[in-house]
Structures are given as structure tokens and as C-alpha cells.
Amino acid sequence: MRELLRGSRLLRALRFLPYRASYAVASSLTPMRRNRILFLSDSHAGFTGNMAFLRDGLIARFPEADIRAVFKSSLGSRRPLVDALRLPTLLATSRVIVVDDFYPLIYPIRLRRGTRLVQVWHAAGAFKRVGHSRAGLPGGPTPGSDIHRNYTDVYVSSEGIRPHYAEAFAIDVARVRALGVPRTDFFHDVDAVSSARTRVRSRLGVAGDQRLVLFAPTFRGNGQLSAHTDESADWVQVARELGGGWQVAIRNHPFATRTGATVPAGLIDASGIEDMNELLAAVDVLVTDYSSAIFEYALLRRPIVFFTPDLEDYATTRAFYRSFAEYAIGPTTDSADELAGLITQARVDPAAYDRFLMEFCGSLDGRSTARVVDDIGHHLDSRRTARPTLIGVLRLHLVAAHAARAALSVASALMRILPRRRKVTMLTREHNRVPLDFVLLERAIRHRDPDIEVKVIARMIPPGIFPKIRYALHLLVETYHVATSRALIVDGYSIVASVARHADGLTIVQIWHALGSLKKFGRSILGRQEGRDPRVARALRMHENYDFVLTSAEACRGPYAEAFGVDQSKVLVAPLPRVDYLRDPEARALARARFARAHPEASRPIALFAPTFRAHGTPPGIDAVHLTRALAGIGYTTVTKLHPILGETDHPELTVAIGMSTQDLLHVADIFITDYSSAVFEAAVADVPSYLLAPDLDQYSLSRDFYVDYRTALGLPLARTIDELVRSVENGAATDEQSNELRRRFVADSPTAAATAAADALAALAQGWTTARIGQPT
């Protein structure tokens, strides 16, 4: 029956239809608990292995987390009725769902937006093929199978095996990250290993002067329900040959144990030791065939013997990710007669172990649990989500978007009767004060043509219901100025620019508030974690109505056309006026004098740290205090400049230079550090050497993504940890040549050598827009 279910997509769909339907209802009527973590397993009956380490780590780090669990000892065991009733609701209300093995119920479900489905696979390394890697092999998935494909995060033991897990789960390799395997932290705790060794050997009856050899084979068969064990060796005879100085223990794979595998009389049955970590700690020599236990045991640097009587057949029917020789870091035999001799003579080859551990266990350093807990913690929110009930189903924000669109359309239609003047209106909702680009552009326009009227409005959307009502009235003021202008210039999404229906005679220009093209934005990320809901974007006509879009270099035209949904012919190369400021030696001198007056204590070289923001204004993924302390250790004063959306921080250890912009501080800085901020292009213009610090690069790539290959396209030193960054800074890895190349690729040269060349070029365009007919570029 189960084979029939595996082979029929229709039958599989019908099998899980009740859960899918219940989940859909629960998702519509029940709020997500943003601090809820749900652990699921159909392979064991409680918290063991990775799940136990994660649970304990999460409780210690996030005591407010709401941790739930639904376990089942095996795929073949019947699910209790209470679980069948509560499971859909738990799935729908959990922010993070954690599995550590095959979990068939989850795969047909289309998880609600914002849910993280995390796979902390129970094995380290990448040995025998699993999942979609077995397509076409006996017991492999059927064509079009949906198993594993909806994981948002997979944690593995090294960088080198990420592609193997991406293949196994049929997901993008960006979702697979080498943060480590939590349960392997045990092997780096000397006291825990010693205590477990004493405890387990006593329980198994192994004397202090005896050596213990463990035979721990993998299972044969296609999975939990057909598993059996290898019986090609007479282990009682092997024990006789080893003599009284040895004890022989056998631990059959749990799948094989469930299907009836037994241990011969006279040998130690180690199947009762549920914690494989503790059992391995007690062992002096491990004998296995194709078990992933070799990766954990190698961390102890103790001898391994490979007994592979069916290697050729196993490689054909099950297959490995690498050549078997890459795994065989100990002696290998297919003859049971040779086992006793190989066991007694087994030794560790340090060089072979070093290569093996670097390739397969590079992230198993004793801090795996901390990294995974931190990563999961980024997705948690201790605040309870308001109950949406029917209002949530209708999505109040979507209704508000349609209402705003209708109101502005009516208002703009009524104002079409107003006469247009030679007037340029500039709107921003990125700041509550006029941004540098607008200041410089207004100055250049007035200098070029004093008869042009310039109106600049800077106002961010405020939090809270009543402030938003006042902001809605403010939009009528913006609509009036736009209706009486010939040119409208915006530096981000503007509700009035995109939503209102404008009469002929108005040229709308987008001069996005950043140089270059790094992380994706606008229409490029609709529906992604860091992007807008596509329905809201459609309701608010996101980034529509533009006649022209300006960008800083030819290389950025394609990305900007995609981000704003315009034909590439409408994307013009014209660097922002801030380029003039960044190149101005007088502005540099004034900024340095101003900083020195405000921070006379900052006598050491300055490191400017300016991270980008995450979705919904969450803090950056880097601990600024830790970074400040680390850089202080090598002689730097760190100035932290958070994104305007995040505001300023008041931490006593952080220098924030209140009132100074990022551009001001680039005049002060000796080096620049960021994660994914486009300010890296501004640093290149200002001739400031730059470093990239990206601890959450894989996750950020998944939630936001880039227009370029972040690792290589910028050509800058990249660190994944603060310690790596400090070493890079100490070595002077960032150079002027790197900055020059970055500037050459992403910021076009000014058309003249004038001090205000960029602003003047844009002012000339604006002058043309106030006189030319719509659609005629100047």
C-alpha cells in the first residue's frame, strides 16, 4: 500500500488532503505566533540529538520563546488522534518549524508567508545519497515528487557539502548553510566526553583496562519500513580472535532495530544507548560500513575500520556523493577474516584526518548550536501578533491601499484644472529632512535658471493610526504641488507620483537614493521576505508613471529597469549630486573639523560601520558593540551609522556622531565597513578603503538577493565573522585599487571636471523637463 502511495501523486495528495485543508483554514483564521517554534519528527519519540541541543540553546537564549513539539517514534507508528487534530493549527501558528529527517506530512502543504521550515538533518557530512539525489535508484523519489522542496533553511557541517544537500532536497544552494550540526558540540566538550565515556562503559560492563570496539553499520533497504542489517560477519568469532583485552559491542541502525534486527548472544547489545554521541565517546575503535557516524567519530581522532563486503552492490543501488576512497580514512576490508587484525592494528593518520575534517566537518567547532540558535532567533519576535480573524483575512492594509488609491485619483483629477508653472517639485519619504541630493540639486537648478520655481518636501510615513491620518491629509498638499509643476523628482517610492492620475505636461523622474546596483529592491523583490506583498504593490501602483529613471552607471541600467518596471530606454545614466559632495575637498575639511569638535576623544583612525536595514526595520545582523570592541583592540575608533529607518542608537559604548550623515562621515573615515549597504559605492567615490562583513549572507541572499554576485563582483575583502574582519583590517586587505575599480564600474565619470558636475548635469535635465513636451529627453 505504501509503495502504491509513493508511486501515485494523486493518492499522496488525497492522503494529506485533510491536513492541507485544516491548515488552510487555520492560516486564515488564526494569527501566527511569532515567538513559536515547533519541533516535528516521525523518527523518534522525544527531544534527542540536534533537537535536544537546539531546544536547550533556545530556552537559554530566548526564554520567551514558545516551544512546542509533536513526535512519533517511526513512520509506521499510528499518529494519535489528538495530534491529527492539533497539528494543522500548530503548523499554521508557528514562526519556525524544525525537522531533522524525512517528514512526509509537511511537503504537500503550502506554508503561509513568514514561516521558516528548518531542516537540521540528523547526520553530519555527506556520505550515502539521500532524497532527490537518489532519483532513478531503488527507493528513490518518483518524478515530480514534492518531498523536501519547501525547506527555507538547511544547516550542514561544512561549505564543501552544501551542493550535495541542495541536490538532495531539490532546493537552491543559498538555502543550505554551513552553520554546523548542533549535537556535535558535545565532542568539543572534554569534560562531557570523559564523563560519558566512564558512564557508558560502566553501563555496558566494560572494564577499565579493556578496549571497546563498536560495530555500527548503516541499514540496508529503502527506508524505515524496509530496513534490515548486514550479517556477513561472525562477530562472535571476531571477539574470540581479539581476546580478553577487548569487548565487542554492536549497535544496529535504529531503522533495522525496529524491523527485528538482533545482536548475537555473547556480544554487547549497544542499541539501548539512545544517545549515539555518548556511545561513541566510550569507544576505542569504530567499525562501520557506510554510516555517517564516521564524521562525528573523526572529531575524537580515534581509529576507524571500514568493513564493506557489499561495496560494489551498495555503490550501485544506494550510491555515494563522493568516491568511497574520500571517506576511507582508515583501513578497509571486505573479508570478515581480516577484521580482528585490522582492529588491533588500527591507527590514526593525522594528515588524512585533517583533510577529511576540513572537507566534511569544517563548521563543527563546538559552536554549532550557538550559530543555529542565533539564526533561528533572527526570525522570532517576542511580541504577540494581533488576532486578524476576519479582518486579517481581508487584509486591512490592502483595503487601505485601495482606499488611498481611489482618494488620490479623485484629488488629482480635480486638481488638473490648476495651471502648470515652470516648477520642479521634489518629494521624499526616505527622510524627515531634505536629503543631500535634493539640497545640491535645488542649488544647481536655481543657479542655472533662477526663473524655475523649486519646491522640496521631505516627510516620512509616521507610525501609529492618527499620525497616518494626518499624513493622508499631507498627501493632498503634495498632490497640489505636483499638479502645478512641470517636473516631479522623487528619490524612492512616492504615493503621489505612482498612484495619482496626472495630466499631460508633467515629467516624473526617479533618482533613487543610492548609487550602484547591489541588493535587489522595488519590483525585483515583490513577494519575497524583504519585499512588498504583490497585491499591495498592485493596489498602490508601485513604481508606475515614471518617464525617466536615473542611475549612476551603464552597468546599473538593466537592474534599475527591472526594479522600476520600465523599459531600459527610459533609464538614463546620471550620477547623484552626492557624488560632487563626496569629491569636494572643502566639504571633507569641514566634516573633519566638525567631527573633531564633537568627538575630541577620537584620536585614533576611524572605522565607519554602516550596515543596511532588514525587513520591517529590524536591527542589523551584526553586533555593533562586539565589532567596536574588536576594532578597538587593533587601534580603531568605530563610528556606527545605522540606516535612517532604524534611527540612532544610544548604547554608551557606541560612537554615533549625531547629526552627521553617512556622506559626512565618509569624509572622516579611514576605512569603511558594511554588510550590504550601497554606501559601499559612496565609499569608493570618497576613496575610502572598504571591507564587507556578512555573517548572514546566505540567509540574506534568500530573503533579499542581489543583482550581482556579492562574493566576487565588488572585489572587496569579505569576512563572515568579526574575528575574520579584524584579521583582514590588520593585514590591510582593502586597497585603493579595489576602490578605484569599484568606482569605475558602478559610478560614471562626471561629464566635466567642475566641482558640481553631477548636480549641474541633473539640473540641465530638469531645465529641459520644465520646457520640453512629455517624453522628450534632453
Tab-separated table of C-alpha atoms in Angstrom, residues 306 390 447 644:
chain	number	residue	atom	x	y	z
A	306	PHE	CA	35.681	0.068	7.247
A	390	LEU	CA	-11.967	38.103	9.575
A	447	HIS	CA	21.946	78.735	-10.270
A	644	PRO	CA	17.749	56.266	8.710
